């Protein structure tokens, strides 16, 4: 038997009223990507000939997010006829001329369905020669979902929506997951037979099941034991529940892959993060976006990393970083703020209350305390003294500061950009560096210190300071 042709249809035209949001439901984020991104990943895992996504509500925004995730997706516009059946009907019309095979229908609001379960559904469908195979689950609270109807011998006979169900049908706890594989030929015929004669006045895709059966097609309902696979997101409470569940699964997967995660309850890890063996994560961390962390690195407690690369054996404590690279063996924190474009070399240091932005800091170089370093290039093994500010902004434009290798910037310097400090320079404490400093020079601009003897006793008599000075003189 030759491989069946496959097309995936993703339903994403609904309004998502229950989210009560200006953002379309399928664009709400979950583990670092929109809901629809998870569904597209599952669709792509089947390697279908085409993926068609049906849109209508906030059409442009949803279509853009879909194409950003998968540029070959076919965007299908739903018309004013409502319902999941109508959505699939229009998607079928957009498939390549003469397409015949398996049509996999996924919902844009069912994000936890994984590749394995979906592949299983498709192979069950194709090997059993079904006209329709769907995922069902037995759930404690079936409220709001379509119920699976079976006859006395347990044979599938149809799906009834809650709003159209009788009291007895509502008592059924086996629900329709909204995930289906159809034979395209029988699906097309069945969709031609459905109407909108129901409580919601919509063309239900679920009504296709009974028609397919009347047309002689075999139907199978594959019951999933893990009901999260088909959990639909309709409101923000369900979104938070799904996010918590997915996070727990991601955390566990990394633990089993050799990552120490001390407190799963306070650790959030996005789906596209990658962690090497023997990484340690202390409580209160968010590892987000495309962050990757090499072996032996220690993260946290209380650290947020967004799209960062952390090198082997590095440590990042109580800090926040976005689009930053931290070299092997380097240390960051506590209380550091690394903004986009920060690149810290191997064994370097960014210490307490230091903010960096667009700053390349060479191997072994250190910015240990209370500094701002923006638009800077620093060579190797240089040290930036406590309280130093790289003044990169003249009020109109940003400028760059270059600091060479083996440089010692004194405490509380202001480096006024654009300015270049060459290799091997020292600068005195409190220097405001406005002119370039040549290699090997000492830069200073503080005026000599003057001590006015006896000033305190004369000008602040009868103070504790004056008493102390007097006592000292008597000794
Ligand atoms: C649907 C099923 C129900 C099932 C449940 C599982 C129908 C009639 N009912 O109900 O049996 O238990 O999913 O989660 O199919 N959509 C469109 N166009 C439309 C209407 C909806 O593209 O005209 C999309 C939505 O954006 C959503 C998906 O289809 O992604 C499901 O629609 P929704 O309104 O959430 O259906 P449910 O009431 O959840
Ligand atoms: Ca739904």
Coordinates of C-alpha atoms and ligand atoms in Angstrom, one line a residue:
X1 CA 0.0 0.0 0.0
X2 CA 1.4 3.4 -0.9
X3 CA 1.6 6.1 1.7
X4 CA -1.6 8.1 2.0
X5 CA -1.5 11.7 1.1
X6 CA -2.0 14.0 4.1
X7 CA -3.2 17.5 4.6
X8 CA -3.6 19.3 7.9
X9 CA -6.4 21.8 8.6
X10 CA -6.1 24.1 11.6
X11 CA -9.2 25.9 12.9
X12 CA -8.4 29.4 14.1
X13 CA -11.3 31.6 12.9
X14 CA -13.3 31.7 16.2
X15 CA -13.6 34.8 18.2
X16 CA -12.4 33.4 21.5
X17 CA -15.0 35.5 23.4
X18 CA -14.4 33.8 26.7
X19 CA -10.8 35.1 26.8
X20 CA -12.1 38.7 27.1
X21 CA -9.1 40.0 25.4
X22 CA -8.0 42.4 22.7
X23 CA -5.4 39.8 21.7
X24 CA -6.9 37.0 19.6
X25 CA -7.2 33.8 21.6
X26 CA -4.8 31.7 19.5
X27 CA -2.1 34.3 19.9
X28 CA -2.0 34.2 23.7
X29 CA 1.4 32.9 24.8
X30 CA 2.1 29.6 26.3
X31 CA 5.6 28.4 27.2
X32 CA 7.2 31.1 25.0
X33 CA 5.0 30.8 21.8
X34 CA 1.5 31.6 20.8
X35 CA -1.1 28.8 21.2
X36 CA -1.3 28.5 17.4
X37 CA 2.5 27.9 17.3
X38 CA 2.2 24.7 19.4
X39 CA -0.5 23.5 17.1
X40 CA 1.6 24.3 14.0
X41 CA 4.6 22.4 15.5
X42 CA 2.3 19.3 15.9
X43 CA 1.0 19.7 12.4
X44 CA 4.5 20.0 11.0
X45 CA 5.6 16.9 12.8
X46 CA 3.3 14.9 10.6
X47 CA 5.2 16.1 7.5
X48 CA 1.9 16.7 5.6
X49 CA 1.7 17.8 2.0
X50 CA 0.0 21.0 3.1
X51 CA -1.1 22.9 6.2
X52 CA -4.1 25.1 5.8
X53 CA -5.2 27.4 8.6
X54 CA -8.7 28.9 8.7
X55 CA -8.9 32.5 10.0
X56 CA -11.5 35.2 10.3
X57 CA -11.5 37.0 13.7
X58 CA -8.5 39.5 13.7
X59 CA -7.6 37.9 10.5
X60 CA -4.4 39.8 9.6
X61 CA -2.8 39.5 13.0
X62 CA -3.6 35.8 13.2
X63 CA -2.4 35.1 9.6
X64 CA 0.8 37.0 10.2
X65 CA 1.6 34.9 13.3
X66 CA 0.9 31.7 11.4
X67 CA 3.1 32.6 8.5
X68 CA 5.9 33.8 10.8
X69 CA 5.9 30.3 12.4
X70 CA 5.4 28.4 9.2
X71 CA 5.8 30.4 6.0
X72 CA 4.3 27.7 3.7
X73 CA 1.0 27.6 5.5
X74 CA -2.1 28.2 3.3
X75 CA -4.3 30.9 4.9
X76 CA -8.0 30.3 4.3
X77 CA -10.6 33.0 5.0
X78 CA -13.8 31.8 6.6
X79 CA -16.9 33.7 5.3
X80 CA -19.9 34.8 7.3
X81 CA -21.3 31.3 7.6
X82 CA -20.3 30.2 11.1
X83 CA -19.2 26.9 12.4
X84 CA -16.3 24.4 12.5
X85 CA -18.0 22.5 9.6
X86 CA -18.0 25.5 7.4
X87 CA -14.3 26.2 8.3
X88 CA -13.3 22.8 7.1
X89 CA -15.4 23.0 4.0
X90 CA -13.6 26.1 2.9
X91 CA -10.2 24.6 3.8
X92 CA -10.9 21.6 1.6
X93 CA -11.6 23.9 -1.3
X94 CA -8.2 25.5 -0.8
X95 CA -6.3 22.1 -0.9
X96 CA -4.2 21.3 -4.1
X97 CA -6.3 20.4 -7.1
X98 CA -7.3 16.7 -7.0
X99 CA -6.1 16.1 -3.4
X100 CA -7.3 12.8 -2.0
X101 CA -6.1 11.3 1.2
X102 CA -6.2 11.9 5.0
X103 CA -7.3 15.3 6.3
X104 CA -6.1 15.9 9.8
X105 CA -8.2 18.6 11.6
X106 CA -6.6 20.3 14.6
X107 CA -8.0 23.2 16.7
X108 CA -5.9 26.3 17.2
X109 CA -7.0 26.3 20.8
X110 CA -5.8 22.8 21.7
X111 CA -2.1 23.4 22.3
X112 CA -0.9 20.4 24.4
X113 CA -1.6 17.8 21.8
X114 CA 1.8 16.2 21.1
X115 CA 3.4 14.8 18.0
X116 CA 3.3 11.2 19.3
X117 CA -0.4 11.1 20.0
X118 CA -1.2 12.7 16.7
X119 CA 1.0 10.3 14.8
X120 CA -0.7 7.5 16.6
X121 CA -4.1 8.8 15.6
X122 CA -3.1 9.1 12.0
X123 CA -1.6 5.7 11.7
X124 CA -4.6 4.1 13.5
X125 CA -6.8 5.8 11.0
X126 CA -4.8 4.8 7.9
X127 CA -4.2 1.2 8.9
X128 CA -7.8 0.5 10.0
X129 CA -9.1 2.1 6.7
X130 CA -11.4 4.4 8.7
X131 CA -13.4 7.2 7.1
X132 CA -13.1 9.1 10.4
X133 CA -10.9 8.6 13.5
X134 CA -11.1 11.1 16.3
X135 CA -9.6 11.5 19.8
X136 CA -11.9 11.2 22.7
X137 CA -11.3 11.2 26.5
X138 CA -13.3 10.4 29.6
X139 CA -13.2 13.5 31.8
X140 CA -14.6 14.3 35.3
X141 CA -16.2 17.5 34.1
X142 CA -17.4 17.4 30.5
X143 CA -19.3 20.7 30.7
X144 CA -19.3 22.7 27.4
X145 CA -17.9 19.9 25.3
X146 CA -19.3 17.6 22.6
X147 CA -20.3 14.1 23.9
X148 CA -19.5 10.9 22.1
X149 CA -22.7 8.8 21.5
X150 CA -22.4 5.0 21.4
X151 CA -25.0 2.3 21.0
X152 CA -25.6 -0.5 23.5
X153 CA -22.7 -2.6 22.0
X154 CA -20.3 0.4 22.4
X155 CA -20.2 1.2 18.6
X156 CA -19.8 4.9 17.8
X157 CA -22.9 6.5 16.5
X158 CA -22.3 10.3 16.6
X159 CA -21.4 13.4 18.5
X160 CA -23.8 15.8 20.2
X161 CA -22.9 19.3 21.2
X162 CA -23.7 20.2 24.8
X163 CA -26.2 22.9 23.8
X164 CA -28.1 20.4 21.7
X165 CA -27.9 17.4 24.1
X166 CA -30.6 15.8 26.1
X167 CA -30.4 15.5 29.9
X168 CA -29.3 11.8 29.5
X169 CA -26.7 12.8 26.8
X170 CA -25.2 15.4 29.1
X171 CA -24.5 12.8 31.6
X172 CA -22.0 11.1 29.2
X173 CA -18.4 11.8 30.3
X174 CA -16.7 10.6 27.1
X175 CA -16.0 13.9 25.2
X176 CA -15.0 14.8 21.7
X177 CA -11.4 16.2 21.7
X178 CA -11.9 18.2 18.5
X179 CA -9.0 16.4 16.8
X180 CA -9.9 14.3 13.8
X181 CA -8.5 12.4 10.8
X182 CA -11.0 12.2 7.9
X183 CA -10.9 10.5 4.5
X184 CA -11.1 13.5 2.2
X185 CA -13.7 12.0 -0.2
X186 CA -16.3 11.0 2.4
X187 CA -15.6 14.3 4.3
X188 CA -16.4 16.3 1.3
X189 CA -19.7 14.4 0.7
X190 CA -20.7 14.6 4.4
X191 CA -20.0 18.4 4.6
X192 CA -22.4 18.8 1.6
X193 CA -25.1 17.2 3.8
X194 CA -24.8 19.2 7.0
X195 CA -27.0 22.2 7.9
X196 CA -27.2 24.9 10.6
X197 CA -30.3 23.5 12.2
X198 CA -29.0 23.5 15.8
X199 CA -28.9 25.6 19.0
X200 CA -26.0 27.8 17.7
X201 CA -27.2 28.1 14.1
X202 CA -23.8 26.9 13.0
X203 CA -22.5 24.3 10.6
X204 CA -21.0 21.8 13.0
X205 CA -18.0 19.7 11.8
X206 CA -19.2 17.2 14.4
X207 CA -22.4 16.6 12.4
X208 CA -20.2 15.2 9.6
X209 CA -19.6 12.1 11.7
X210 CA -23.2 10.8 11.6
X211 CA -23.4 11.5 7.8
X212 CA -20.2 9.6 7.2
X213 CA -21.5 6.7 9.0
X214 CA -24.8 6.7 6.9
X215 CA -22.6 6.9 3.8
X216 CA -21.0 3.6 4.9
X217 CA -17.7 5.0 6.3
X218 CA -16.1 3.3 9.3
X219 CA -15.6 5.5 12.4
X220 CA -13.2 5.0 15.3
X221 CA -12.8 7.0 18.5
X222 CA -9.4 6.7 20.0
X223 CA -9.6 7.3 23.7
X224 CA -6.6 9.2 25.1
X225 CA -5.8 8.4 28.8
X226 CA -4.0 11.7 29.1
X227 CA -6.8 14.3 28.9
X228 CA -4.4 17.2 28.7
X229 CA -3.7 16.1 25.1
X230 CA -7.0 17.5 24.1
X231 CA -7.5 20.2 26.6
X232 CA -9.1 23.2 24.8
X233 CA -8.3 26.8 26.0
X234 CA -11.4 28.9 26.1
X235 CA -10.6 31.3 29.1
X236 CA -7.6 32.6 31.0
X237 CA -8.1 30.1 33.9
X238 CA -7.8 27.2 31.4
X239 CA -4.8 29.0 29.9
X240 CA -3.0 29.2 33.3
X241 CA -3.8 25.5 34.1
X242 CA -2.4 24.4 30.7
X243 CA 0.7 26.5 31.2
X244 CA 1.3 25.0 34.6
X245 CA 0.9 21.5 33.3
X246 CA 3.1 22.0 30.3
X247 CA 5.8 23.7 32.5
X248 CA 5.7 20.7 34.9
X249 CA 6.2 18.4 32.0
X250 CA 9.1 20.5 30.6
X251 CA 10.8 20.7 34.0
X252 CA 10.5 17.0 34.5
X253 CA 11.9 16.2 31.0
X254 CA 15.0 18.3 31.8
X255 CA 15.4 16.7 35.2
X256 CA 15.4 13.3 33.6
X257 CA 17.9 14.6 31.1
X258 CA 20.4 15.4 33.9
X259 CA 19.5 18.9 35.0
X260 CA 19.2 19.7 38.7
X261 CA 16.1 21.8 39.2
X262 CA 15.7 22.4 42.9
X263 CA 12.2 23.8 43.0
X264 CA 10.0 22.8 40.0
X265 CA 7.1 24.8 41.4
X266 CA 9.0 28.2 41.0
X267 CA 10.9 27.3 37.8
X268 CA 9.5 28.3 34.4
X269 CA 11.1 26.9 31.3
X270 CA 9.9 27.8 27.8
X271 CA 9.5 25.0 25.2
X272 CA 12.4 26.1 23.0
X273 CA 15.0 26.4 25.9
X274 CA 17.9 24.0 25.8
X275 CA 19.8 22.9 28.9
X276 CA 23.0 20.7 29.0
X277 CA 23.6 17.9 31.4
X278 CA 24.7 19.1 35.0
X279 CA 23.2 22.5 34.7
X280 CA 21.8 23.6 38.1
X281 CA 18.7 25.8 38.5
X282 CA 17.9 27.3 41.9
X283 CA 14.4 28.4 42.9
X284 CA 12.6 31.3 41.3
X285 CA 14.0 31.2 37.7
X286 CA 12.4 31.9 34.4
X287 CA 14.4 30.5 31.4
X288 CA 12.6 31.9 28.4
X289 CA 12.6 32.1 24.6
X290 CA 15.5 30.4 22.9
X291 CA 17.8 30.5 25.9
X292 CA 20.5 27.8 25.9
X293 CA 22.7 26.9 28.9
X294 CA 25.9 24.8 28.8
X295 CA 27.0 22.1 31.1
X296 CA 27.9 22.9 34.7
X297 CA 26.4 26.4 34.7
X298 CA 24.5 27.5 37.8
X299 CA 21.5 29.7 37.4
X300 CA 19.6 31.4 40.2
X301 CA 18.1 31.8 42.6
X302 CA 15.6 34.4 41.2
X303 CA 16.9 34.9 37.7
X304 CA 15.2 35.7 34.4
X305 CA 16.9 34.8 31.2
X306 CA 15.3 35.7 27.8
X307 CA 17.0 34.4 24.6
X308 CA 20.4 34.1 26.3
X309 CA 23.4 31.9 25.8
X310 CA 25.2 30.9 29.0
X311 CA 28.6 29.1 28.7
X312 CA 29.8 26.1 30.5
X313 CA 30.5 26.5 34.2
X314 CA 29.2 30.1 34.3
X315 CA 27.0 31.4 37.1
X316 CA 24.2 33.9 37.0
X317 CA 22.6 34.8 40.3
X318 CA 19.6 37.0 41.1
X319 CA 19.8 38.7 37.8
X320 CA 17.9 39.6 34.6
X321 CA 19.2 39.2 31.1
X322 CA 17.9 39.5 27.6
X323 CA 19.7 38.6 24.3
X324 CA 23.0 38.3 26.2
X325 CA 25.9 35.9 25.9
X326 CA 27.8 34.9 29.0
X327 CA 31.1 33.2 28.4
X328 CA 32.4 30.0 29.9
X329 CA 33.3 30.3 33.6
X330 CA 32.0 33.9 33.8
X331 CA 30.0 35.2 36.8
X332 CA 27.0 37.5 36.7
X333 CA 25.1 38.9 39.7
X334 CA 23.8 39.3 42.2
X335 CA 21.5 42.0 40.9
X336 CA 22.9 42.5 37.5
X337 CA 20.8 43.7 34.4
X338 CA 22.2 42.5 31.1
X339 CA 20.4 44.1 28.1
X340 CA 20.5 43.1 24.5
X341 CA 23.9 42.9 22.9
X342 CA 25.8 42.2 26.1
X343 CA 28.6 39.7 25.4
X344 CA 30.7 38.7 28.4
X345 CA 33.9 36.8 27.7
X346 CA 35.2 33.7 29.4
X347 CA 35.9 34.0 33.1
X348 CA 34.7 37.6 33.0
X349 CA 32.5 39.2 35.7
X350 CA 29.5 41.5 35.8
X351 CA 28.8 42.1 39.5
X352 CA 26.3 43.7 41.8
X353 CA 24.1 46.6 40.5
X354 CA 25.7 46.7 37.1
X355 CA 23.7 47.4 33.9
X356 CA 25.1 46.6 30.5
X357 CA 23.8 47.1 27.0
X358 CA 25.4 46.5 23.6
X359 CA 28.7 45.8 25.3
X360 CA 31.4 43.4 24.3
X361 CA 33.5 42.6 27.3
X362 CA 36.6 40.5 26.7
X363 CA 37.8 37.4 28.4
X364 CA 38.9 37.9 32.1
X365 CA 37.6 41.4 32.2
X366 CA 35.5 42.6 35.2
X367 CA 32.9 45.1 36.0
X368 CA 32.4 44.2 39.6
X369 CA 30.2 47.0 41.2
X370 CA 27.6 49.7 40.5
X371 CA 28.3 50.6 36.9
X372 CA 26.5 51.4 33.6
X373 CA 28.3 50.1 30.5
X374 CA 26.5 50.8 27.3
X375 CA 27.7 50.8 23.7
X376 CA 31.1 49.6 24.7
X377 CA 33.9 47.4 23.6
X378 CA 36.3 46.3 26.3
X379 CA 39.4 44.1 25.7
X380 CA 40.8 41.3 27.8
X381 CA 41.7 41.3 31.5
X382 CA 40.6 44.9 32.1
X383 CA 38.9 46.1 35.2
X384 CA 36.2 48.8 35.5
X385 CA 36.3 50.4 39.0
X386 CA 33.2 50.7 41.2
X387 CA 30.6 53.3 40.2
X388 CA 31.9 53.9 36.7
X389 CA 29.5 55.2 34.1
X390 CA 29.9 54.9 30.4
X391 CA 28.2 58.1 29.3
X392 CA 27.0 56.9 25.8
X393 CA 24.2 59.4 25.2
X394 CA 24.8 63.1 24.3
X395 CA 21.0 63.8 24.5
X396 CA 20.6 63.3 20.8
X397 CA 22.8 60.3 19.7
X398 CA 24.4 57.2 21.2
X399 CA 28.2 56.9 20.9
X400 CA 30.7 54.1 21.5
X401 CA 33.5 53.8 24.1
X402 CA 36.5 51.6 23.4
X403 CA 38.6 50.3 26.2
X404 CA 41.7 48.2 25.4
X405 CA 43.1 45.2 27.2
X406 CA 44.8 45.2 30.7
X407 CA 43.3 48.6 31.4
X408 CA 42.4 49.7 35.0
X409 CA 39.6 52.2 35.1
X410 CA 39.6 53.8 38.6
X411 CA 36.5 54.0 40.8
X412 CA 33.7 56.5 39.9
X413 CA 35.0 57.4 36.4
X414 CA 32.7 58.9 33.7
X415 CA 33.8 57.8 30.2
X416 CA 32.3 60.4 27.9
X417 CA 31.7 58.7 24.5
X418 CA 32.9 58.7 21.8
X419 CA 36.2 58.0 23.5
X420 CA 39.1 55.5 23.2
X421 CA 41.2 54.2 26.0
X422 CA 44.1 52.2 24.7
X423 CA 45.8 49.1 26.1
X424 CA 47.5 49.1 29.5
X425 CA 46.0 52.5 30.6
X426 CA 45.3 53.4 34.2
X427 CA 42.8 56.1 35.1
X428 CA 42.7 57.8 38.5
X429 CA 39.6 57.6 40.8
X430 CA 36.9 60.1 39.9
X431 CA 38.3 60.9 36.4
X432 CA 36.0 62.2 33.7
X433 CA 37.5 60.9 30.6
X434 CA 36.7 63.2 27.7
X435 CA 39.8 62.8 25.6
X436 CA 41.4 59.6 24.2
X437 CA 44.0 58.0 26.4
X438 CA 47.2 56.6 24.7
X439 CA 48.5 53.2 25.6
X440 CA 50.4 53.1 29.0
X441 CA 49.3 56.5 30.2
X442 CA 47.7 57.5 33.5
X443 CA 44.7 59.7 33.0
X444 CA 43.6 62.0 35.7
X445 CA 41.8 65.4 35.9
X446 CA 41.1 65.9 39.6
X447 CA 42.6 69.1 41.1
X448 CA 45.0 68.5 44.0
X449 CA 43.4 68.0 47.4
X450 CA 43.8 70.9 49.9
X451 CA 43.4 70.3 53.7
X452 CA 42.3 73.4 55.8
X453 CA 43.8 72.7 59.2
X454 CA 41.5 73.4 62.2
X455 CA 38.4 74.1 60.1
X456 CA 36.1 71.9 62.1
X457 CA 36.9 73.3 65.6
X458 CA 36.6 76.8 64.2
X459 CA 33.4 76.4 62.1
X460 CA 31.6 73.6 63.8
X461 CA 32.3 74.2 67.5
X462 CA 30.6 72.0 70.1
X463 CA 29.9 69.2 67.7
X464 CA 30.9 65.6 68.3
X465 CA 33.3 66.0 65.3
X466 CA 34.9 69.1 67.0
X467 CA 35.2 67.2 70.3
X468 CA 36.8 64.2 68.6
X469 CA 39.3 66.5 66.8
X470 CA 40.1 68.3 70.1
X471 CA 40.6 65.0 72.0
X472 CA 42.9 63.8 69.2
X473 CA 45.0 66.9 69.5
X474 CA 45.4 66.5 73.3
X475 CA 46.8 62.9 72.9
Ligands
LIG1 C1 -15.6 22.0 19.6 C2 -16.5 20.8 19.2 C3 -16.8 20.0 20.4 C4 -15.5 19.6 21.1 C5 -14.6 20.8 21.4 C6 -13.3 20.3 21.9 C7 -17.8 21.5 17.2 C8 -19.1 22.0 16.8 N1 -17.7 21.3 18.5 O1 -16.4 22.8 20.5 O2 -17.5 18.8 20.0 O3 -15.8 18.9 22.3 O4 -14.4 21.5 20.2 O5 -12.4 21.3 22.2 O6 -16.9 21.5 16.4 N2 -13.6 27.8 14.7 C9 -13.4 28.2 13.4 N3 -14.6 28.6 12.7 C10 -15.8 28.7 13.3 C11 -15.9 28.2 14.7 C12 -14.8 27.8 15.3 O7 -12.3 28.2 12.8 O8 -16.7 29.1 12.7 C13 -12.3 27.3 15.4 C14 -12.1 28.0 16.7 O9 -11.2 29.1 16.5 C15 -11.4 27.0 17.5 C16 -12.0 25.7 17.0 O10 -12.5 25.9 15.7 O11 -10.0 26.9 17.3 C17 -13.1 25.1 17.9 O12 -14.1 26.1 18.1 P1 -14.8 26.4 19.4 O13 -15.8 27.4 19.2 O14 -13.8 26.6 20.5 O15 -15.6 25.0 19.6 P2 -16.0 24.3 21.0 O16 -17.2 24.9 21.5 O17 -14.8 24.2 21.9
LIG2 CA1 -12.8 25.3 22.1

